[in-house]
Coordinates of C-alpha atoms in Angstrom, one line a residue:
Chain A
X1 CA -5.2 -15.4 -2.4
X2 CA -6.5 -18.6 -4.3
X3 CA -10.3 -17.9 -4.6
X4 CA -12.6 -20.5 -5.9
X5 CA -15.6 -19.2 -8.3
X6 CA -18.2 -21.0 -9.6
X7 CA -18.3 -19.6 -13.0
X8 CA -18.8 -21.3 -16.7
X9 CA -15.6 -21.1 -18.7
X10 CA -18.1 -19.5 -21.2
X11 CA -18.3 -16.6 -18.5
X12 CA -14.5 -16.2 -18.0
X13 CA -14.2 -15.7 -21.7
X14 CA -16.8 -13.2 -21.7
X15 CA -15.2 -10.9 -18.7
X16 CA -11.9 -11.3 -20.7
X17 CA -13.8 -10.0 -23.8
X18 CA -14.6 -7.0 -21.4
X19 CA -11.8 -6.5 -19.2
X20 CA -9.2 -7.1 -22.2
X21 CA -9.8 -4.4 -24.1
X22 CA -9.7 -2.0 -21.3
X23 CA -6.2 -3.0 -20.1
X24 CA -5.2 -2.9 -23.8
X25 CA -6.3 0.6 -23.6
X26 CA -4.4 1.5 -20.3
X27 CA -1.6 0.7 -21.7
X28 CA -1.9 3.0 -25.0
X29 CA -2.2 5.4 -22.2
X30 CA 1.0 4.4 -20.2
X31 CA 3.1 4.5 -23.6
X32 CA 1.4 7.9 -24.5
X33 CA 1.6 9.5 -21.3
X34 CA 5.8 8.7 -21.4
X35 CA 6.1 10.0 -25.1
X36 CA 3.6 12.7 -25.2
X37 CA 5.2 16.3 -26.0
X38 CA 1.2 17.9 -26.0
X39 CA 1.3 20.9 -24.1
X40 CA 0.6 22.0 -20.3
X41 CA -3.1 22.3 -20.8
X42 CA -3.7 19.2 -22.5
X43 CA -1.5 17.6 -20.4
X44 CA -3.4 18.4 -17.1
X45 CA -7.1 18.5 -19.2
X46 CA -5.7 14.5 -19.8
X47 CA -4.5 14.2 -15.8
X48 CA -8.4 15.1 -15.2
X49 CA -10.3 13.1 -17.5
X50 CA -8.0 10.3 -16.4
X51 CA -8.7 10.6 -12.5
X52 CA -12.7 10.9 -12.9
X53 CA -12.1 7.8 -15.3
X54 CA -10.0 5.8 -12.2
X55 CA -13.4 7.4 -9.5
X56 CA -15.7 5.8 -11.7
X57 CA -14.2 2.4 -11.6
X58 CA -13.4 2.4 -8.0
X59 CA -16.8 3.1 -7.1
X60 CA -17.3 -1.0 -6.9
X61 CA -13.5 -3.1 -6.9
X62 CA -11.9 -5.8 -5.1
X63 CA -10.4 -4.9 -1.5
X64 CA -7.1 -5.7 -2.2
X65 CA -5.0 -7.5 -5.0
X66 CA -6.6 -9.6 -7.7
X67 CA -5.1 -13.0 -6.9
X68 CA -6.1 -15.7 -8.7
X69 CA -9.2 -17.0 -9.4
X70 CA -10.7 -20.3 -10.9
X71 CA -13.4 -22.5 -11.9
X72 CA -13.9 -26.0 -11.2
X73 CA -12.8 -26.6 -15.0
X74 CA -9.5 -25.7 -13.8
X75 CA -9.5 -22.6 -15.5
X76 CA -7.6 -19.9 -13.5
X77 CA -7.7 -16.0 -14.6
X78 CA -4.1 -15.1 -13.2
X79 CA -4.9 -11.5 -14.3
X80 CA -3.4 -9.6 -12.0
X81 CA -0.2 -11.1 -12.7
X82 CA 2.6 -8.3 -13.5
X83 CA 4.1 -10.2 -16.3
X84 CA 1.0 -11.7 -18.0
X85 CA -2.4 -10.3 -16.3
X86 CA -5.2 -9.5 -18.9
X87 CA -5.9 -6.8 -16.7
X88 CA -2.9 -5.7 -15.4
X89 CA -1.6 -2.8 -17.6
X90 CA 2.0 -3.1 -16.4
X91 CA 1.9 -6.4 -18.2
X92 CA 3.1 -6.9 -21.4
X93 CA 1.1 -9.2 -21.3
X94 CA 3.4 -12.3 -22.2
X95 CA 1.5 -15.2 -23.9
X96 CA 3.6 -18.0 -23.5
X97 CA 3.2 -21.5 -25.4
X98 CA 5.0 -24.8 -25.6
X99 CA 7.7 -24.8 -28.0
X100 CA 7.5 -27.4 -30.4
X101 CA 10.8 -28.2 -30.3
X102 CA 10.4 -28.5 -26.4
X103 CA 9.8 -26.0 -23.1
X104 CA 8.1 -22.8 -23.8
X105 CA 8.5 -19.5 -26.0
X106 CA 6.8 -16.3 -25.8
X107 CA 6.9 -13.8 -28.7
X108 CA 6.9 -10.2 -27.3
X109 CA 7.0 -7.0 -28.1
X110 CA 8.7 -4.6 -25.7
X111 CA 8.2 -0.8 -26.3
X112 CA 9.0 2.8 -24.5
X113 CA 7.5 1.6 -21.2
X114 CA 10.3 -0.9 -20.5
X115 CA 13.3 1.3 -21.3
X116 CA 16.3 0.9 -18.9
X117 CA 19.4 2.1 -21.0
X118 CA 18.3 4.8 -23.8
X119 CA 16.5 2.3 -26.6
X120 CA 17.0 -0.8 -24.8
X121 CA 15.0 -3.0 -22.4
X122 CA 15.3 -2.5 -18.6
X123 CA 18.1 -5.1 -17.4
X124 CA 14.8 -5.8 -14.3
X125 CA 12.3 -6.0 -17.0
X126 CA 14.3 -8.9 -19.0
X127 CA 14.6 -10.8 -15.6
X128 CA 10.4 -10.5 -15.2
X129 CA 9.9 -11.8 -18.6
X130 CA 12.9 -14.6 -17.6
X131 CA 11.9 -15.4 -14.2
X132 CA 8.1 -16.0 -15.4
X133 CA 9.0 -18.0 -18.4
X134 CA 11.1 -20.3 -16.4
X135 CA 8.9 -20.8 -14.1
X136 CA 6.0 -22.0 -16.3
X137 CA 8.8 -23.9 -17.7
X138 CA 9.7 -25.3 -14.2
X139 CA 5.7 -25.9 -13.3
X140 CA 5.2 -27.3 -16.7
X141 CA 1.6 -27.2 -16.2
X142 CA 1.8 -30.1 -13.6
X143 CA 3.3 -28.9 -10.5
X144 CA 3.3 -25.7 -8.4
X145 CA 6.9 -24.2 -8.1
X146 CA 8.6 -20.5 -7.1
X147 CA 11.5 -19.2 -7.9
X148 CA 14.9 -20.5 -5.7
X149 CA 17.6 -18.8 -7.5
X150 CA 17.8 -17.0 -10.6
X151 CA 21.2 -16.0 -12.5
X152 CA 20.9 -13.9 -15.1
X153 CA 23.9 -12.9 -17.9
X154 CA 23.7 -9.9 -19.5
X155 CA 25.5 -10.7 -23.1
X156 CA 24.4 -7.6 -24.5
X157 CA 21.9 -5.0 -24.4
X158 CA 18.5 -6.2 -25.2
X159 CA 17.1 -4.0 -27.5
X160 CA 13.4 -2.4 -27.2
X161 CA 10.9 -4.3 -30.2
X162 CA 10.6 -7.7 -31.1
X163 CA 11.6 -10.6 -28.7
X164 CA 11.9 -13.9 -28.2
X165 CA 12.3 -15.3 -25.0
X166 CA 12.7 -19.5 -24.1
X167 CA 12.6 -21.7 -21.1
X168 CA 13.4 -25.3 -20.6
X169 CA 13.4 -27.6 -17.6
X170 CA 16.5 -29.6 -17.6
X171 CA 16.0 -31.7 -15.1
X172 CA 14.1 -32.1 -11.3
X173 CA 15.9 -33.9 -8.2
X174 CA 13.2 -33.9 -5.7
X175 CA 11.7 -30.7 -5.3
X176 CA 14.1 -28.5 -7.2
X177 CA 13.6 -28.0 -10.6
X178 CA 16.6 -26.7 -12.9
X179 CA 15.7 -24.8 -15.8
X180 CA 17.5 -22.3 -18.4
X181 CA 15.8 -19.7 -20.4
X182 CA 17.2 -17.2 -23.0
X183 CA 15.5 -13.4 -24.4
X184 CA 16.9 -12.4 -27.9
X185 CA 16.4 -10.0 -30.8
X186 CA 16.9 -11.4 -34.3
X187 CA 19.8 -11.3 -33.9
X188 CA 20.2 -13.7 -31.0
X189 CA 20.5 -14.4 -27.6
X190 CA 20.9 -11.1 -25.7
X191 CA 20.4 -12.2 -21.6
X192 CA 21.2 -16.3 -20.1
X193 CA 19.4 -17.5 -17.4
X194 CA 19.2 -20.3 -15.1
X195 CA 16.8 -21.1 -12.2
X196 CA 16.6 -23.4 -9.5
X197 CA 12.3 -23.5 -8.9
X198 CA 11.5 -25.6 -5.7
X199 CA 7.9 -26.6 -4.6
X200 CA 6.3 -24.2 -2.1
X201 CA 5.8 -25.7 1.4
X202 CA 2.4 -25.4 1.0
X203 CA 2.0 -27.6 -2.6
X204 CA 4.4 -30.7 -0.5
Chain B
X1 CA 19.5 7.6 -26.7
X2 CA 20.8 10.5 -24.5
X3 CA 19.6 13.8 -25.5
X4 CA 21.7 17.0 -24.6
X5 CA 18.6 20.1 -23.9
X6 CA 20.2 23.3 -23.5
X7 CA 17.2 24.0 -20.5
X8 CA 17.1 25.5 -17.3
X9 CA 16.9 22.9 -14.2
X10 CA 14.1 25.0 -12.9
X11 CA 12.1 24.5 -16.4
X12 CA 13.3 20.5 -15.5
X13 CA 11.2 21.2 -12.2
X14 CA 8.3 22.6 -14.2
X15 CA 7.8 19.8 -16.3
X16 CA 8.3 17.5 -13.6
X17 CA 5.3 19.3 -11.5
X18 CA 3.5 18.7 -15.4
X19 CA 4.1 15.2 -16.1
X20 CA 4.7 13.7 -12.7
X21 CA 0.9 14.3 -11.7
X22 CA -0.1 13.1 -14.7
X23 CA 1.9 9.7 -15.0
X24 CA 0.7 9.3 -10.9
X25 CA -3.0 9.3 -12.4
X26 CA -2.3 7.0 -15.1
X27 CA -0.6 4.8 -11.9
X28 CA -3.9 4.8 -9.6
X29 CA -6.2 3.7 -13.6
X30 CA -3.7 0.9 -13.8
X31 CA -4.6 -0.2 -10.0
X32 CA -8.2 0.8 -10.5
X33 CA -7.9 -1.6 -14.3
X34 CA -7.3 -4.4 -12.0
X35 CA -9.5 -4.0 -8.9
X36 CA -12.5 -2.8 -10.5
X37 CA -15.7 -4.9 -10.5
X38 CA -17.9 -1.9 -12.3
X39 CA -20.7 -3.8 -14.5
X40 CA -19.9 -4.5 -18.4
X41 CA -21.4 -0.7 -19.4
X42 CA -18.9 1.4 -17.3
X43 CA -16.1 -1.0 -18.1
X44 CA -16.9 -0.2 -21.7
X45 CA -17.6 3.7 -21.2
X46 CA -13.8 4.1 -19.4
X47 CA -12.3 2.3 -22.1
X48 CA -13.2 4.8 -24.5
X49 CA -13.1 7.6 -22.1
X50 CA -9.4 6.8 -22.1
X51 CA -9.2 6.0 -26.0
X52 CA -10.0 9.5 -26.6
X53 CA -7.4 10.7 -23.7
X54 CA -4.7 8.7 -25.5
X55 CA -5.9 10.2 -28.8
X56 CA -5.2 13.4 -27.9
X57 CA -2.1 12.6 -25.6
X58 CA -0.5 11.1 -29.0
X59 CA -1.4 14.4 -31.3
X60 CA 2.0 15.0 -30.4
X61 CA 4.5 12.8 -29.2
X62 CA 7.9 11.7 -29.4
X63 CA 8.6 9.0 -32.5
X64 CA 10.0 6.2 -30.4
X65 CA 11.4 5.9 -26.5
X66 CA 11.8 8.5 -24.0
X67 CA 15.4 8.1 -23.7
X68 CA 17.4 10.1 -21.6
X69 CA 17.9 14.1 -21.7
X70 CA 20.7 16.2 -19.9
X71 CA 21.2 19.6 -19.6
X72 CA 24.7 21.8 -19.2
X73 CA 24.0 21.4 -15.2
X74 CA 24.4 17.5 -15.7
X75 CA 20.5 17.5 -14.3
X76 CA 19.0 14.8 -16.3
X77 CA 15.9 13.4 -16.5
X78 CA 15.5 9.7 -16.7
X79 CA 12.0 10.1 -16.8
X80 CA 10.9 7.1 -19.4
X81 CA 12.4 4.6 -17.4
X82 CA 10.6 1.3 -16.2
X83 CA 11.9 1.6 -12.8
X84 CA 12.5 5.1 -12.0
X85 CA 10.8 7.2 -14.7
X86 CA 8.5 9.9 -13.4
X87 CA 6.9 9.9 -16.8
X88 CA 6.4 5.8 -16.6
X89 CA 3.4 4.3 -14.6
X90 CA 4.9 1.4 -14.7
X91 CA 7.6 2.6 -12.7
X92 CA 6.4 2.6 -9.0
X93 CA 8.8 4.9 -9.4
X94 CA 11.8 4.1 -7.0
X95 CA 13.5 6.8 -5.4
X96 CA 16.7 5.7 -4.1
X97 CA 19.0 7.3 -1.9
X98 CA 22.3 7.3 -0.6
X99 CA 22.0 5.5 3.1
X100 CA 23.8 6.9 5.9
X101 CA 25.0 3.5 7.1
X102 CA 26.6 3.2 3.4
X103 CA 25.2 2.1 -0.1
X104 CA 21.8 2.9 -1.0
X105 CA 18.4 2.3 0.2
X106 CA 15.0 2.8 -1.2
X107 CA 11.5 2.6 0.2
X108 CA 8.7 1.4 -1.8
X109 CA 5.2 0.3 -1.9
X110 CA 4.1 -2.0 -4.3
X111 CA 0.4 -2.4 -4.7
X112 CA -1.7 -5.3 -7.0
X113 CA 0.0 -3.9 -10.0
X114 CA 2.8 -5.9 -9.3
X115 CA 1.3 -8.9 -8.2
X116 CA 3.2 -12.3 -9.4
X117 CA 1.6 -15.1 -6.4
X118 CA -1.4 -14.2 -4.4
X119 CA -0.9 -11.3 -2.2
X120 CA 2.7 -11.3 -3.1
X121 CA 5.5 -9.6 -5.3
X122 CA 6.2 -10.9 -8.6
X123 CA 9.5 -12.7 -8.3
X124 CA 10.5 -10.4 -11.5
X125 CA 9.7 -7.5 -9.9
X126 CA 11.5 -7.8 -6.8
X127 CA 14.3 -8.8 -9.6
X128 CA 13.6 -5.6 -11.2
X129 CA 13.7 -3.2 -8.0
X130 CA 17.2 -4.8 -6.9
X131 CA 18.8 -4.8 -10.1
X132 CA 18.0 -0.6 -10.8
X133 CA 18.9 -0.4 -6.6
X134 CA 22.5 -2.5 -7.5
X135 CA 23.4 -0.8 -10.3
X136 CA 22.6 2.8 -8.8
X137 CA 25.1 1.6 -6.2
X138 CA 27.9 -0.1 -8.8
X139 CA 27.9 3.4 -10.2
X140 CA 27.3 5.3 -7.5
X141 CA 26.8 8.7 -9.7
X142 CA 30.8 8.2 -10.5
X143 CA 31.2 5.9 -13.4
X144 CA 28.7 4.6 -16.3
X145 CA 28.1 1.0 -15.7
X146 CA 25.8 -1.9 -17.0
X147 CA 24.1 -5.6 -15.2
X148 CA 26.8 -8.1 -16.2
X149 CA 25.6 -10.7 -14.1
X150 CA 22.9 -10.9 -11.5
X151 CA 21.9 -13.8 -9.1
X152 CA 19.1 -13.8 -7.1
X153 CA 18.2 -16.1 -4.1
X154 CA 14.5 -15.9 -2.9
X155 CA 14.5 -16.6 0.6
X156 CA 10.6 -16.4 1.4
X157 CA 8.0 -14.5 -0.4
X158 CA 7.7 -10.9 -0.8
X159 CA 4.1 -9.6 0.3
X160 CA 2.7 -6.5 -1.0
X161 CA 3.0 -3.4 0.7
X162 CA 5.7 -1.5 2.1
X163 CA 9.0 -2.7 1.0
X164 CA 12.7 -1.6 1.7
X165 CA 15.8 -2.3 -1.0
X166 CA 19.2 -1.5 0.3
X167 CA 22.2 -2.1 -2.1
X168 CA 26.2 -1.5 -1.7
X169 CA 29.2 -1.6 -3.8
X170 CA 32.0 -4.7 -1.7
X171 CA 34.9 -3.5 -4.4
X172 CA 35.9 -2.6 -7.6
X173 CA 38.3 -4.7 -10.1
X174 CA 39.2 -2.8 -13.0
X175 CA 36.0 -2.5 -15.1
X176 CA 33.8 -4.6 -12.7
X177 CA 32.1 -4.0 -9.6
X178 CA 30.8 -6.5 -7.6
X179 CA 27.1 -5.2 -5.1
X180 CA 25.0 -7.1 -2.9
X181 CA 21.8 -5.9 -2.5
X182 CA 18.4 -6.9 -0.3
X183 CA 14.7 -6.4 -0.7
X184 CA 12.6 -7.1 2.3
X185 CA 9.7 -6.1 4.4
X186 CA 9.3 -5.9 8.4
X187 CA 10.2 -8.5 9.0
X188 CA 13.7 -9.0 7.5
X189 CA 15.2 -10.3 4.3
X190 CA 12.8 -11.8 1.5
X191 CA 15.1 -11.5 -1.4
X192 CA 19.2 -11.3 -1.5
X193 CA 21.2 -10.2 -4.5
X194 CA 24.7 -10.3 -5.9
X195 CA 26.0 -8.8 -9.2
X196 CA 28.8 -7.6 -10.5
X197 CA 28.5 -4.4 -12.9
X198 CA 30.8 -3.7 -15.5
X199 CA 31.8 -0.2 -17.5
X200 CA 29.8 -0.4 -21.3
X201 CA 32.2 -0.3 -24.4
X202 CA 31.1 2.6 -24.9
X203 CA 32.2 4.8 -21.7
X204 CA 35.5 3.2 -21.4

């Protein structure tokens, strides 16, 4: 859900200060726990630790899923969010800006935990990192949208390390929005997209 | 890349009963990274708690991705990858299998670590589950194939919780084959698929 929360932005910087560092951390422990060769005792000493770790912060937590929360600055802490949650371990997380030459980018750096084909990028993880920046693209900070339709062309496999990916809107005709995105290596565009976003019955 | 191990499938099954549990604890920390609301001191306490698990997780370790590894009984274990790997908390993991009405089906549960709107799937994520579910059924465990193109249509959102994917193979021309796929929930259809799967360079 959309929660409201009467917090300082001051305050949402400090809890991202906190909670930051300890996603950053979980996912050291998702890339290690994939590429660890350690053996049988440490790895079940490490399954322990980690469990009493996971009781101690359970003792107090949300109900359900994070949502999205926000402040009456307008500041929202989407961090939850699979493909760019602060807390959310399973996100890269993708920091995504406005391009200067127009739409968005977002520099990332994909490693062991999104492997689909042996050294390459999960075909499913390139349309997360796709089907977020387009919508951001599609929203372009002004109006709520979700995904229609997505296409996505596989050129050639995406390798795992540094990405790019892009997103532009090309044009709206009531309330769809069009928009095209690309992911590449250096050495160019690797996956095509295009998305039709519409606005969500409950933002008409 | 893929790995030929000259090991025994029941020493596969050992290491599965080794790493499984521990990448299923690393799963309920990455929930527990999210939901917690544990004051600042125990936030800071398990993120060094897990530093140090990391630490000695990494003592030894593979240089780079899991890849995949095979023995001589054609066993292998996929175990790195983001949506199937039993070595990869980010991986719910899927287990698919074949469905006695034809295709493939899986059932899932995704919790807040795959959150995209309040209380729902991530669009990319529901991308992710029915492009590994279509490409299991494109080469259904006959011939190596790759996502050429995928289009998605989101028909309503996808709420967290219990989840079914079904996928099937409609025909094969040449080196393509074309699947449709579905995710849903109870209540019927939230997301349909089409994609068409081609042989890699490669294998042909």
């Amino acid at each position: 859900m959309f929660t409201f929360e009467d917090v300082e932005s001051a305050e949402i910087d400090r809890r991202a200060a906190v909670y930051g560092p300890l996603a950053d951390a979980v996912r050291e422990l998702v890339d290690a726990t994939i590429r660890s060769t350690a053996a049988e005792p440490e790895i079940r000493a490490a399954e322990a630790a980690i469990r009493a770790v996971t009781a101690r912060l359970r003792r107090d937590q949300l109900p359900g899923s994070f949502g999205i929360s926000y402040n009456s600055s307008g500041d929202s802490m989407p961090w939850g969010n699979a493909a760019i949650g602060l807390r959310n371990a399973i996100a890269p997380p993708l920091e995504i800006e406005p391009d200067p030459g127009g739409g968005y980018r977002c520099d990332v750096v994909l490693g062991a935990a999104y492997e689909g084909p042996p050294g390459h990028v999960h075909g499913g993880v390139c349309a997360l990192v796709l089907d977020h920046i387009a919508g951001v693209a599609a929203s372009d900070g002004v109006r709520a949208t979700s995904t229609g339709t997505l296409t996505l062309r596989y050129r050639r496999g995406t390798p795992l390390g540094p990405l790019c990916a892009r997103a532009r809107a090309e044009r709206t005709e009531g309330l769809k929005t069009f928009v095209t995105a690309t992911l590449g290596d250096a050495d160019g565009v690797t996956v095509e997209a295009e998305g039709i976003f519409v606005v969500p019955s409950w933002a008409r």
